[in-house]
PDB file of C-alpha atoms and ligand atoms in Angstrom:
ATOM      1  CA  UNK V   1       0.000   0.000   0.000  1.00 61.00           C
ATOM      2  CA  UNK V   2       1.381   3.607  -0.676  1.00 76.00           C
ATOM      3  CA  UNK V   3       0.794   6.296   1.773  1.00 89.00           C
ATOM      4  CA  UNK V   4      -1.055   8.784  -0.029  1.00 90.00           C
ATOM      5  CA  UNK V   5      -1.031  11.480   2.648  1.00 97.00           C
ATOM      6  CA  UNK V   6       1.762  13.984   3.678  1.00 98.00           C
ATOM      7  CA  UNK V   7       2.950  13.397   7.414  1.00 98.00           C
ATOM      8  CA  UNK V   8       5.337  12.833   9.639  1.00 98.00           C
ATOM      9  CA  UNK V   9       5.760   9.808  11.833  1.00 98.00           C
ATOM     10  CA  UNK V  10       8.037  10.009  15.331  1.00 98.00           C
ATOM     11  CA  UNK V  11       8.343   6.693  16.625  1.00 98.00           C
ATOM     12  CA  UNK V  12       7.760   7.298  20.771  1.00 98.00           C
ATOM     13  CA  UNK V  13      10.016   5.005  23.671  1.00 98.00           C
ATOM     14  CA  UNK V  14       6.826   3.579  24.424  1.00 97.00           C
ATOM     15  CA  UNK V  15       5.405   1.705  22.402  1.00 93.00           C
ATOM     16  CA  UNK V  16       2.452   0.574  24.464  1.00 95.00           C
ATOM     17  CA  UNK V  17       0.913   3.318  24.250  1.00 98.00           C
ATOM     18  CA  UNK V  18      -1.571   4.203  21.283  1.00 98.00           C
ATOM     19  CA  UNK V  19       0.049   6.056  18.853  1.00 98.00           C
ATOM     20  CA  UNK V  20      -2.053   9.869  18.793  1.00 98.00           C
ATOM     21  CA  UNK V  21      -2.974  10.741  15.199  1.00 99.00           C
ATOM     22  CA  UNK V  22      -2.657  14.675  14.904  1.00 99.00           C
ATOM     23  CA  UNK V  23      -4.819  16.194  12.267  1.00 99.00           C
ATOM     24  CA  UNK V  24      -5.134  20.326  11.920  1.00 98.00           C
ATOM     25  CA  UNK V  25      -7.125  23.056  11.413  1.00 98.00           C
ATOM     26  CA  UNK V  26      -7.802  24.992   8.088  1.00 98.00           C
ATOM     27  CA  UNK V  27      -4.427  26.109   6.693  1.00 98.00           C
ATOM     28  CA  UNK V  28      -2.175  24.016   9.445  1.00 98.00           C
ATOM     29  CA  UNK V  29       0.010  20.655   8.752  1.00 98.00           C
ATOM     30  CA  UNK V  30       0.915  17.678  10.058  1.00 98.00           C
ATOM     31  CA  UNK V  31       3.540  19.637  12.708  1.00 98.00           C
ATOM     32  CA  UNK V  32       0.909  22.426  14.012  1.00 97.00           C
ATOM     33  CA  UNK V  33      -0.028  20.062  16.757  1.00 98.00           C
ATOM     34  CA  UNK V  34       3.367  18.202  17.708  1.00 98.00           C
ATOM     35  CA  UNK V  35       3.665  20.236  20.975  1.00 98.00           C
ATOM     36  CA  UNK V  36       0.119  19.060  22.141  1.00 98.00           C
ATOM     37  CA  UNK V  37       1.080  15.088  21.938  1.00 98.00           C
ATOM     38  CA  UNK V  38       4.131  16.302  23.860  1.00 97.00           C
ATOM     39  CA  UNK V  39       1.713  17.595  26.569  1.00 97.00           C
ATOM     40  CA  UNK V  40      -0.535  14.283  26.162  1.00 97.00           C
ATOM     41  CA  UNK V  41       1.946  11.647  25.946  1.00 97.00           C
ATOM     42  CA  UNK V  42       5.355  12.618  25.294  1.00 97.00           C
ATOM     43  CA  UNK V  43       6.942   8.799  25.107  1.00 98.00           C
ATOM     44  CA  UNK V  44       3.795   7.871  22.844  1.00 98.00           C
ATOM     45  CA  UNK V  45       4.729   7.699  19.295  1.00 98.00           C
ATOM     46  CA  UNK V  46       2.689  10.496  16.905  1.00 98.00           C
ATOM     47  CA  UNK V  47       1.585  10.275  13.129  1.00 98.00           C
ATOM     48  CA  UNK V  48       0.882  14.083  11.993  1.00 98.00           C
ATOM     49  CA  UNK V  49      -1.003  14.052   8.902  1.00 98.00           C
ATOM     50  CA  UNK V  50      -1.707  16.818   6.189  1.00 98.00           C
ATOM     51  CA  UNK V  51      -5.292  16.736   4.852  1.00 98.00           C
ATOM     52  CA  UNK V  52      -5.134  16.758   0.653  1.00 97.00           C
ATOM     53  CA  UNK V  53      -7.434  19.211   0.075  1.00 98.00           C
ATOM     54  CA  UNK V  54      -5.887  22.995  -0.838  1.00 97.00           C
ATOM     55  CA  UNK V  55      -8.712  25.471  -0.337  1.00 97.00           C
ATOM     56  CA  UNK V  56      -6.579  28.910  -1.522  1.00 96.00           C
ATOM     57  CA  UNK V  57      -3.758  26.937  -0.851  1.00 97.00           C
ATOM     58  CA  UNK V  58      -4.605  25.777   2.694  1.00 98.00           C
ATOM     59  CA  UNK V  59      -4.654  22.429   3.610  1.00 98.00           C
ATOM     60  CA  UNK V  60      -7.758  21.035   4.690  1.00 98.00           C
ATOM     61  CA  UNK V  61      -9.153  17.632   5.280  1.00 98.00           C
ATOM     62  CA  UNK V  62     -11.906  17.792   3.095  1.00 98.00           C
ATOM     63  CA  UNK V  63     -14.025  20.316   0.820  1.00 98.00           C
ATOM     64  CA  UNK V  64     -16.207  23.213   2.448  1.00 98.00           C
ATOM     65  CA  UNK V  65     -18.930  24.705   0.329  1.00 97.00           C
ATOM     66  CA  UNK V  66     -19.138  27.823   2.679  1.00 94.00           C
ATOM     67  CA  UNK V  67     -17.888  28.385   6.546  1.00 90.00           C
ATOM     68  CA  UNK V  68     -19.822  25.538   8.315  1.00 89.00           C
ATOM     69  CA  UNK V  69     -20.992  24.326   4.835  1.00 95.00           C
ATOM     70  CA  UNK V  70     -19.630  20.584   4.068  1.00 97.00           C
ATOM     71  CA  UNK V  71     -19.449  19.474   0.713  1.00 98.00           C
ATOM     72  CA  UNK V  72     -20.895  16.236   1.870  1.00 97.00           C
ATOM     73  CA  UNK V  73     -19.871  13.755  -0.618  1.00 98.00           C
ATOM     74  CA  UNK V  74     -16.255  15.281  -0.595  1.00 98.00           C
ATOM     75  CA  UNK V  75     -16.281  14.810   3.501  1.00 98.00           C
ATOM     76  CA  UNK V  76     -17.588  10.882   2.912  1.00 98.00           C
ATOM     77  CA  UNK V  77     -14.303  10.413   0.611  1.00 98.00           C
ATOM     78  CA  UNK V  78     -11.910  11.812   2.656  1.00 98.00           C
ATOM     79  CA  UNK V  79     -13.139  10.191   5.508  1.00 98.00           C
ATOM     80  CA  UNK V  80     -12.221   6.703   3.591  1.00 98.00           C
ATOM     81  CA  UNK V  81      -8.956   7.862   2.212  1.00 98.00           C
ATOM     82  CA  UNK V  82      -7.927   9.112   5.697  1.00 98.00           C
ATOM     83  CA  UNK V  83      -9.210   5.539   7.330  1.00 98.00           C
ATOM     84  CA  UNK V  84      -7.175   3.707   4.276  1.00 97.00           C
ATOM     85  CA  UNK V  85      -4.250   5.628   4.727  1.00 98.00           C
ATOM     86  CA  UNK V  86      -4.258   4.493   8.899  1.00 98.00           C
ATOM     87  CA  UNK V  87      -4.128   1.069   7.461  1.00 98.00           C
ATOM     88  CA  UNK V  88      -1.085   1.776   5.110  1.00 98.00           C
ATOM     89  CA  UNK V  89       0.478   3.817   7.996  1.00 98.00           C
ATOM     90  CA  UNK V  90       0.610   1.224  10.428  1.00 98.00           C
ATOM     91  CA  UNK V  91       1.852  -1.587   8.354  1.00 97.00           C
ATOM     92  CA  UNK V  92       4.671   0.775   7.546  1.00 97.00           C
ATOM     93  CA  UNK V  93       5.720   1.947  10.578  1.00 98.00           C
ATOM     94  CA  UNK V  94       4.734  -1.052  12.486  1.00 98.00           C
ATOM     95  CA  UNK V  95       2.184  -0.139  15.183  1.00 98.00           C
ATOM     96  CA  UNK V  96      -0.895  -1.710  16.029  1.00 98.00           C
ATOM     97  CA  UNK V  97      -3.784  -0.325  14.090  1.00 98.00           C
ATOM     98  CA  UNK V  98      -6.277  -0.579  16.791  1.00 97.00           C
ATOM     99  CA  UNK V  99      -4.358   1.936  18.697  1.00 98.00           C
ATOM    100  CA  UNK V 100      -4.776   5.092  17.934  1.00 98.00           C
ATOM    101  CA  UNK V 101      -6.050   7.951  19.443  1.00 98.00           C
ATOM    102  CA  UNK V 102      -6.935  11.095  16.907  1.00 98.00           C
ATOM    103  CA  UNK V 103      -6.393  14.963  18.500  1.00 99.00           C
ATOM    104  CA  UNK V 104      -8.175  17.006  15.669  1.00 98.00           C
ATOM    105  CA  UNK V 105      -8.744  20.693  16.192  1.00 98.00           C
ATOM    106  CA  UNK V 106     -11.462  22.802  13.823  1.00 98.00           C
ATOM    107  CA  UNK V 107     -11.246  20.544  10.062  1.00 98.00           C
ATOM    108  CA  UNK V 108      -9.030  17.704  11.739  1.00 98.00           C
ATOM    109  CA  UNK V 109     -11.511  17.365  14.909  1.00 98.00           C
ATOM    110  CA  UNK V 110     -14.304  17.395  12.205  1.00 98.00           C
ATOM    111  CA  UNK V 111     -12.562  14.640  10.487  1.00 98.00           C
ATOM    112  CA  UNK V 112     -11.665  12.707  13.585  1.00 98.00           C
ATOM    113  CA  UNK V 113     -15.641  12.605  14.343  1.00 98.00           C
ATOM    114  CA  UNK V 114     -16.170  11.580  10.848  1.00 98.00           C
ATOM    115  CA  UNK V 115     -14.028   8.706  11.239  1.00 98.00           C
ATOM    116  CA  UNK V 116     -16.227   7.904  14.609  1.00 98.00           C
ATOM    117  CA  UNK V 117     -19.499   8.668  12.551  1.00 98.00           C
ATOM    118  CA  UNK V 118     -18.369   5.468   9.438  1.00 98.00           C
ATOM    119  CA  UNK V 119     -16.478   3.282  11.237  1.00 97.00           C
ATOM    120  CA  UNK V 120     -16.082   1.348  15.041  1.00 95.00           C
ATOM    121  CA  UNK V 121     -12.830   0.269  14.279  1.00 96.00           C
ATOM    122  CA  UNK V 122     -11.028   3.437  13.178  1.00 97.00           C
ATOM    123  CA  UNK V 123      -9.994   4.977  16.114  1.00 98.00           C
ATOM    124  CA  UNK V 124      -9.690   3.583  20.092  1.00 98.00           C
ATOM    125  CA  UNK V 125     -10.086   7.158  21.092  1.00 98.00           C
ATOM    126  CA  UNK V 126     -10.307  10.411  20.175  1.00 98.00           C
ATOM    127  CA  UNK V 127      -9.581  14.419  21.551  1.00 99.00           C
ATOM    128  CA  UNK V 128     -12.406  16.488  19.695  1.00 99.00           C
ATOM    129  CA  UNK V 129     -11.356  20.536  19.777  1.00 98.00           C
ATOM    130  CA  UNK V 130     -14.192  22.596  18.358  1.00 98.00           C
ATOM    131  CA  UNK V 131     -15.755  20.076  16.498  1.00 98.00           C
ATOM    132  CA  UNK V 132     -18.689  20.100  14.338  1.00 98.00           C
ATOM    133  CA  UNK V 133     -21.437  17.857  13.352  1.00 98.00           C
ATOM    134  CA  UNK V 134     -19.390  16.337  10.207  1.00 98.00           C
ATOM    135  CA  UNK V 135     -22.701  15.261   8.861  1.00 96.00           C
ATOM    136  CA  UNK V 136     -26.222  14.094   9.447  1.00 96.00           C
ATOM    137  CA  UNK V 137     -26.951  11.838   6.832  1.00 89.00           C
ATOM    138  CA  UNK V 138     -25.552   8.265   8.469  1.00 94.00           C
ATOM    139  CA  UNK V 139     -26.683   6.076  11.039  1.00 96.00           C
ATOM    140  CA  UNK V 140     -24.032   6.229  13.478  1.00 98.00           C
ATOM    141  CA  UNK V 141     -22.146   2.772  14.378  1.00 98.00           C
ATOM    142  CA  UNK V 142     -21.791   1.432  18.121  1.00 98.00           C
ATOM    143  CA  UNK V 143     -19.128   3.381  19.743  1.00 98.00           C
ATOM    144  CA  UNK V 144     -19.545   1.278  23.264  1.00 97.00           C
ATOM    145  CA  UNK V 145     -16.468   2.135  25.166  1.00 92.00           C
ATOM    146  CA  UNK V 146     -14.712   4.656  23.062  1.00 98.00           C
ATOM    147  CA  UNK V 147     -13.516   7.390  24.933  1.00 98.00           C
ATOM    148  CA  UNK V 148     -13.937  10.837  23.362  1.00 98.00           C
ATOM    149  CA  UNK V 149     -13.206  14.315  25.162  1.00 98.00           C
ATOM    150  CA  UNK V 150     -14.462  17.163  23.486  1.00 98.00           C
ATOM    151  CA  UNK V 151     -13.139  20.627  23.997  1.00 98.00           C
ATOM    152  CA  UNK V 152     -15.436  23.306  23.042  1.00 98.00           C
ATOM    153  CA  UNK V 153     -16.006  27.270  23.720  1.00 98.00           C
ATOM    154  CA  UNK V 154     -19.250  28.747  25.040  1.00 97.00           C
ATOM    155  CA  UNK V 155     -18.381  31.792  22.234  1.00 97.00           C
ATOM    156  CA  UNK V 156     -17.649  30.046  19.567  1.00 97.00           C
ATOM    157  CA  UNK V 157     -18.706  31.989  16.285  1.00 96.00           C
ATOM    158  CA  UNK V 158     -18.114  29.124  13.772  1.00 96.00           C
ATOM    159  CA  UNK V 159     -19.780  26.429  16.161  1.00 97.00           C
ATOM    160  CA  UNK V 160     -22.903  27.121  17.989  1.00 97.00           C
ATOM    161  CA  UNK V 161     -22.996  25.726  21.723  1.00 97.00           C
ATOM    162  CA  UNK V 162     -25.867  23.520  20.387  1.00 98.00           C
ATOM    163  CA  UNK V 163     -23.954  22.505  17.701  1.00 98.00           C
ATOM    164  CA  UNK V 164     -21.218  21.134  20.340  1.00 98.00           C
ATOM    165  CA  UNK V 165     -23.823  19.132  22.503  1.00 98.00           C
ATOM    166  CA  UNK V 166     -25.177  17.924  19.431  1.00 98.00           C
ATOM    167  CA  UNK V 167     -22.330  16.473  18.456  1.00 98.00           C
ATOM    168  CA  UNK V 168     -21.874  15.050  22.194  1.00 98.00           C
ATOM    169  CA  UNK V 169     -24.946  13.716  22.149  1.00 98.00           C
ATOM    170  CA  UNK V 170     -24.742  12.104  18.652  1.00 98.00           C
ATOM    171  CA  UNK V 171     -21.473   9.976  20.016  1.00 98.00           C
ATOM    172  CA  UNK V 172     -23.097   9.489  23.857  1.00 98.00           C
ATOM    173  CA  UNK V 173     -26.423   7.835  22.218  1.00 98.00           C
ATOM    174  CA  UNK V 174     -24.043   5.653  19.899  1.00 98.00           C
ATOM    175  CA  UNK V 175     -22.452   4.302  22.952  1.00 98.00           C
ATOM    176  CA  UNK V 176     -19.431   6.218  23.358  1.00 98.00           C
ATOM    177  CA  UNK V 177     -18.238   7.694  27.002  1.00 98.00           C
ATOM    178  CA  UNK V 178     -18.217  11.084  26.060  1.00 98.00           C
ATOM    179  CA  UNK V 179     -16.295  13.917  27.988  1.00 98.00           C
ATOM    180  CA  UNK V 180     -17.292  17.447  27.433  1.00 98.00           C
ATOM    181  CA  UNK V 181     -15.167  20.298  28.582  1.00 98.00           C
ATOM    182  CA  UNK V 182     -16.332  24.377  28.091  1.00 98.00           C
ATOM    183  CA  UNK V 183     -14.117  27.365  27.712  1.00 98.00           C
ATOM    184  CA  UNK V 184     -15.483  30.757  27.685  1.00 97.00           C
ATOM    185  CA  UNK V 185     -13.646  31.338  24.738  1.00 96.00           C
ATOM    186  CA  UNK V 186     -14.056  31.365  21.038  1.00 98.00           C
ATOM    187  CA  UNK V 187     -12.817  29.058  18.278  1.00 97.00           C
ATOM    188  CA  UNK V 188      -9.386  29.282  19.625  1.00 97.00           C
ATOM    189  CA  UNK V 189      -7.415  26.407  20.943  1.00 97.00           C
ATOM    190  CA  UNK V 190      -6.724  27.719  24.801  1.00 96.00           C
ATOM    191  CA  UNK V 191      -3.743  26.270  27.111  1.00 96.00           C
ATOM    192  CA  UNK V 192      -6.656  25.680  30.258  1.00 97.00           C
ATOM    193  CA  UNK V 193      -8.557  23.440  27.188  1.00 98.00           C
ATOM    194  CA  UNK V 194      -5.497  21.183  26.309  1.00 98.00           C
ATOM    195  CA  UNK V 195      -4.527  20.676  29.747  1.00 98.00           C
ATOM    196  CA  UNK V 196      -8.657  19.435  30.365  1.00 98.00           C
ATOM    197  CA  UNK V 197      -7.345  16.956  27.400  1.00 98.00           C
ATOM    198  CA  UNK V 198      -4.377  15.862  29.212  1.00 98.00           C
ATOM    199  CA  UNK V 199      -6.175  15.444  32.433  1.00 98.00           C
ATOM    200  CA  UNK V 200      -8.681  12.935  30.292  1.00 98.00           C
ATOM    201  CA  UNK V 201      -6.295  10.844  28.447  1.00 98.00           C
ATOM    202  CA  UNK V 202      -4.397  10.315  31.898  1.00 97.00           C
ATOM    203  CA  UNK V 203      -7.666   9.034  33.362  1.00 97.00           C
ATOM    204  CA  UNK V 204      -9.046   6.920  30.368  1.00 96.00           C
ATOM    205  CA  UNK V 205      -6.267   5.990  28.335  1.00 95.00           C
ATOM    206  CA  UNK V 206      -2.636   5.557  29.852  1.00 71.00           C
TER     207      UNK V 206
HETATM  208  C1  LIG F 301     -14.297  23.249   9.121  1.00 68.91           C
HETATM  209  O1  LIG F 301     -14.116  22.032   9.058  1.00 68.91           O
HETATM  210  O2  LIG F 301     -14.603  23.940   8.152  1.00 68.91           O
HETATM  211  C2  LIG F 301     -14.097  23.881  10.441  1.00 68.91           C
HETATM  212  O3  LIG F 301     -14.800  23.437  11.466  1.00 68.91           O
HETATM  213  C3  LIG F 301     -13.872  25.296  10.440  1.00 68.91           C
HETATM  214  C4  LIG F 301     -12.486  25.510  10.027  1.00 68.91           C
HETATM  215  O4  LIG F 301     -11.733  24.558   9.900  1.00 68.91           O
HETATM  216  O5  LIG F 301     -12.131  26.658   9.823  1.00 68.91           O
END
């Protein structure tokens, strides 16, 4: 299999731990979020990934008809290529595909639920910041036991509170154990919000 998506693999000095699966905002790559696994898990090894979609030359994860506007068929695709690309990742760096814990923020964490929304088996785990409802139009799988912590501000202007506990309650009826954690901030990522996240994996997942 070829690895059809820019990133960057670090192999960590544990490798027990899942491997966290970094994906960025609009207009960031696959390094934007290497200081936040260092704050997770810094002996867990980390796959940064750079979505293939160039909107004005940013990178994205998938198309956007408008702000808050999926281009739904687009978002469906992507969603596979990212999931087929895992596969192809961990055969060639050697870790174990069924651990891996996604940290999306804005596009990525929209991604990262997208991956929830199609398929059980794509992630053990994931950190949600500012997430959106990827889409509407699927049945969502069981998701018994997989931890997700969502990071979200009360002043978002790109994701409306509801929006947030929509998406919370979207994963909590599917089955997963869903954490929810407010700022009374806007879209930004804040420092208090990633240490929230760090709190969470420490409890659920090393
Ligand atoms: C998106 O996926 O479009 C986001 O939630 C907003 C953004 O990335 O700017």
């Amino acid at each position: 299999m070829t690895l059809t998506m820019k990133h960057i693999f670090k192999k960590g000095t544990n490798p027990d731990l899942p491997v966290l699966l970094l994906l960025h905002g609009t207009g960031g790559n696959e390094n934007d979020l290497l200081p936040l696994a260092e704050m997770l898990a810094p002996e867990a090894s980390v796959l940064g990934v750079r979505g293939n979609v160039s909107e004005n030359g940013m990178p994205r994860f998938f198309r956007r008809l408008a702000e808050g506007v999926f281009d739904e068929p687009d978002l469906i695709a992507r969603t596979h290529e990212l999931n087929t690309f895992l596969d192809a990742a961990a055969e060639e760096y050697g870790f174990d595909r069924r651990k891996i814990i996604a940290v999306g923020y804005s596009n990525g964490a929209n991604i990262a639920a997208s991956l929830l929304f199609h398929d059980v088996q794509s992630l053990q785990g994931a950190i949600l910041h500012h997430a959106m409802v990827p889409l509407r139009s699927i049945e969502l799988p069981d998701l018994a036991g997989i931890p997700v912590f969502m990071g979200s501000g009360t002043n978002d202007p790109i994701i409306p509170r509801a929006e947030s506990e929509e998406l919370g309650t979207l994963l909590a009826n599917a089955g997963a154990d869903v954490q929810m954690h407010w700022e009374n901030s806007g879209h930004q990522l804040t420092a208090t919000e990633v240490q929230a996240a760090a709190a969470w994996y420490a409890a659920k997942i090393s």
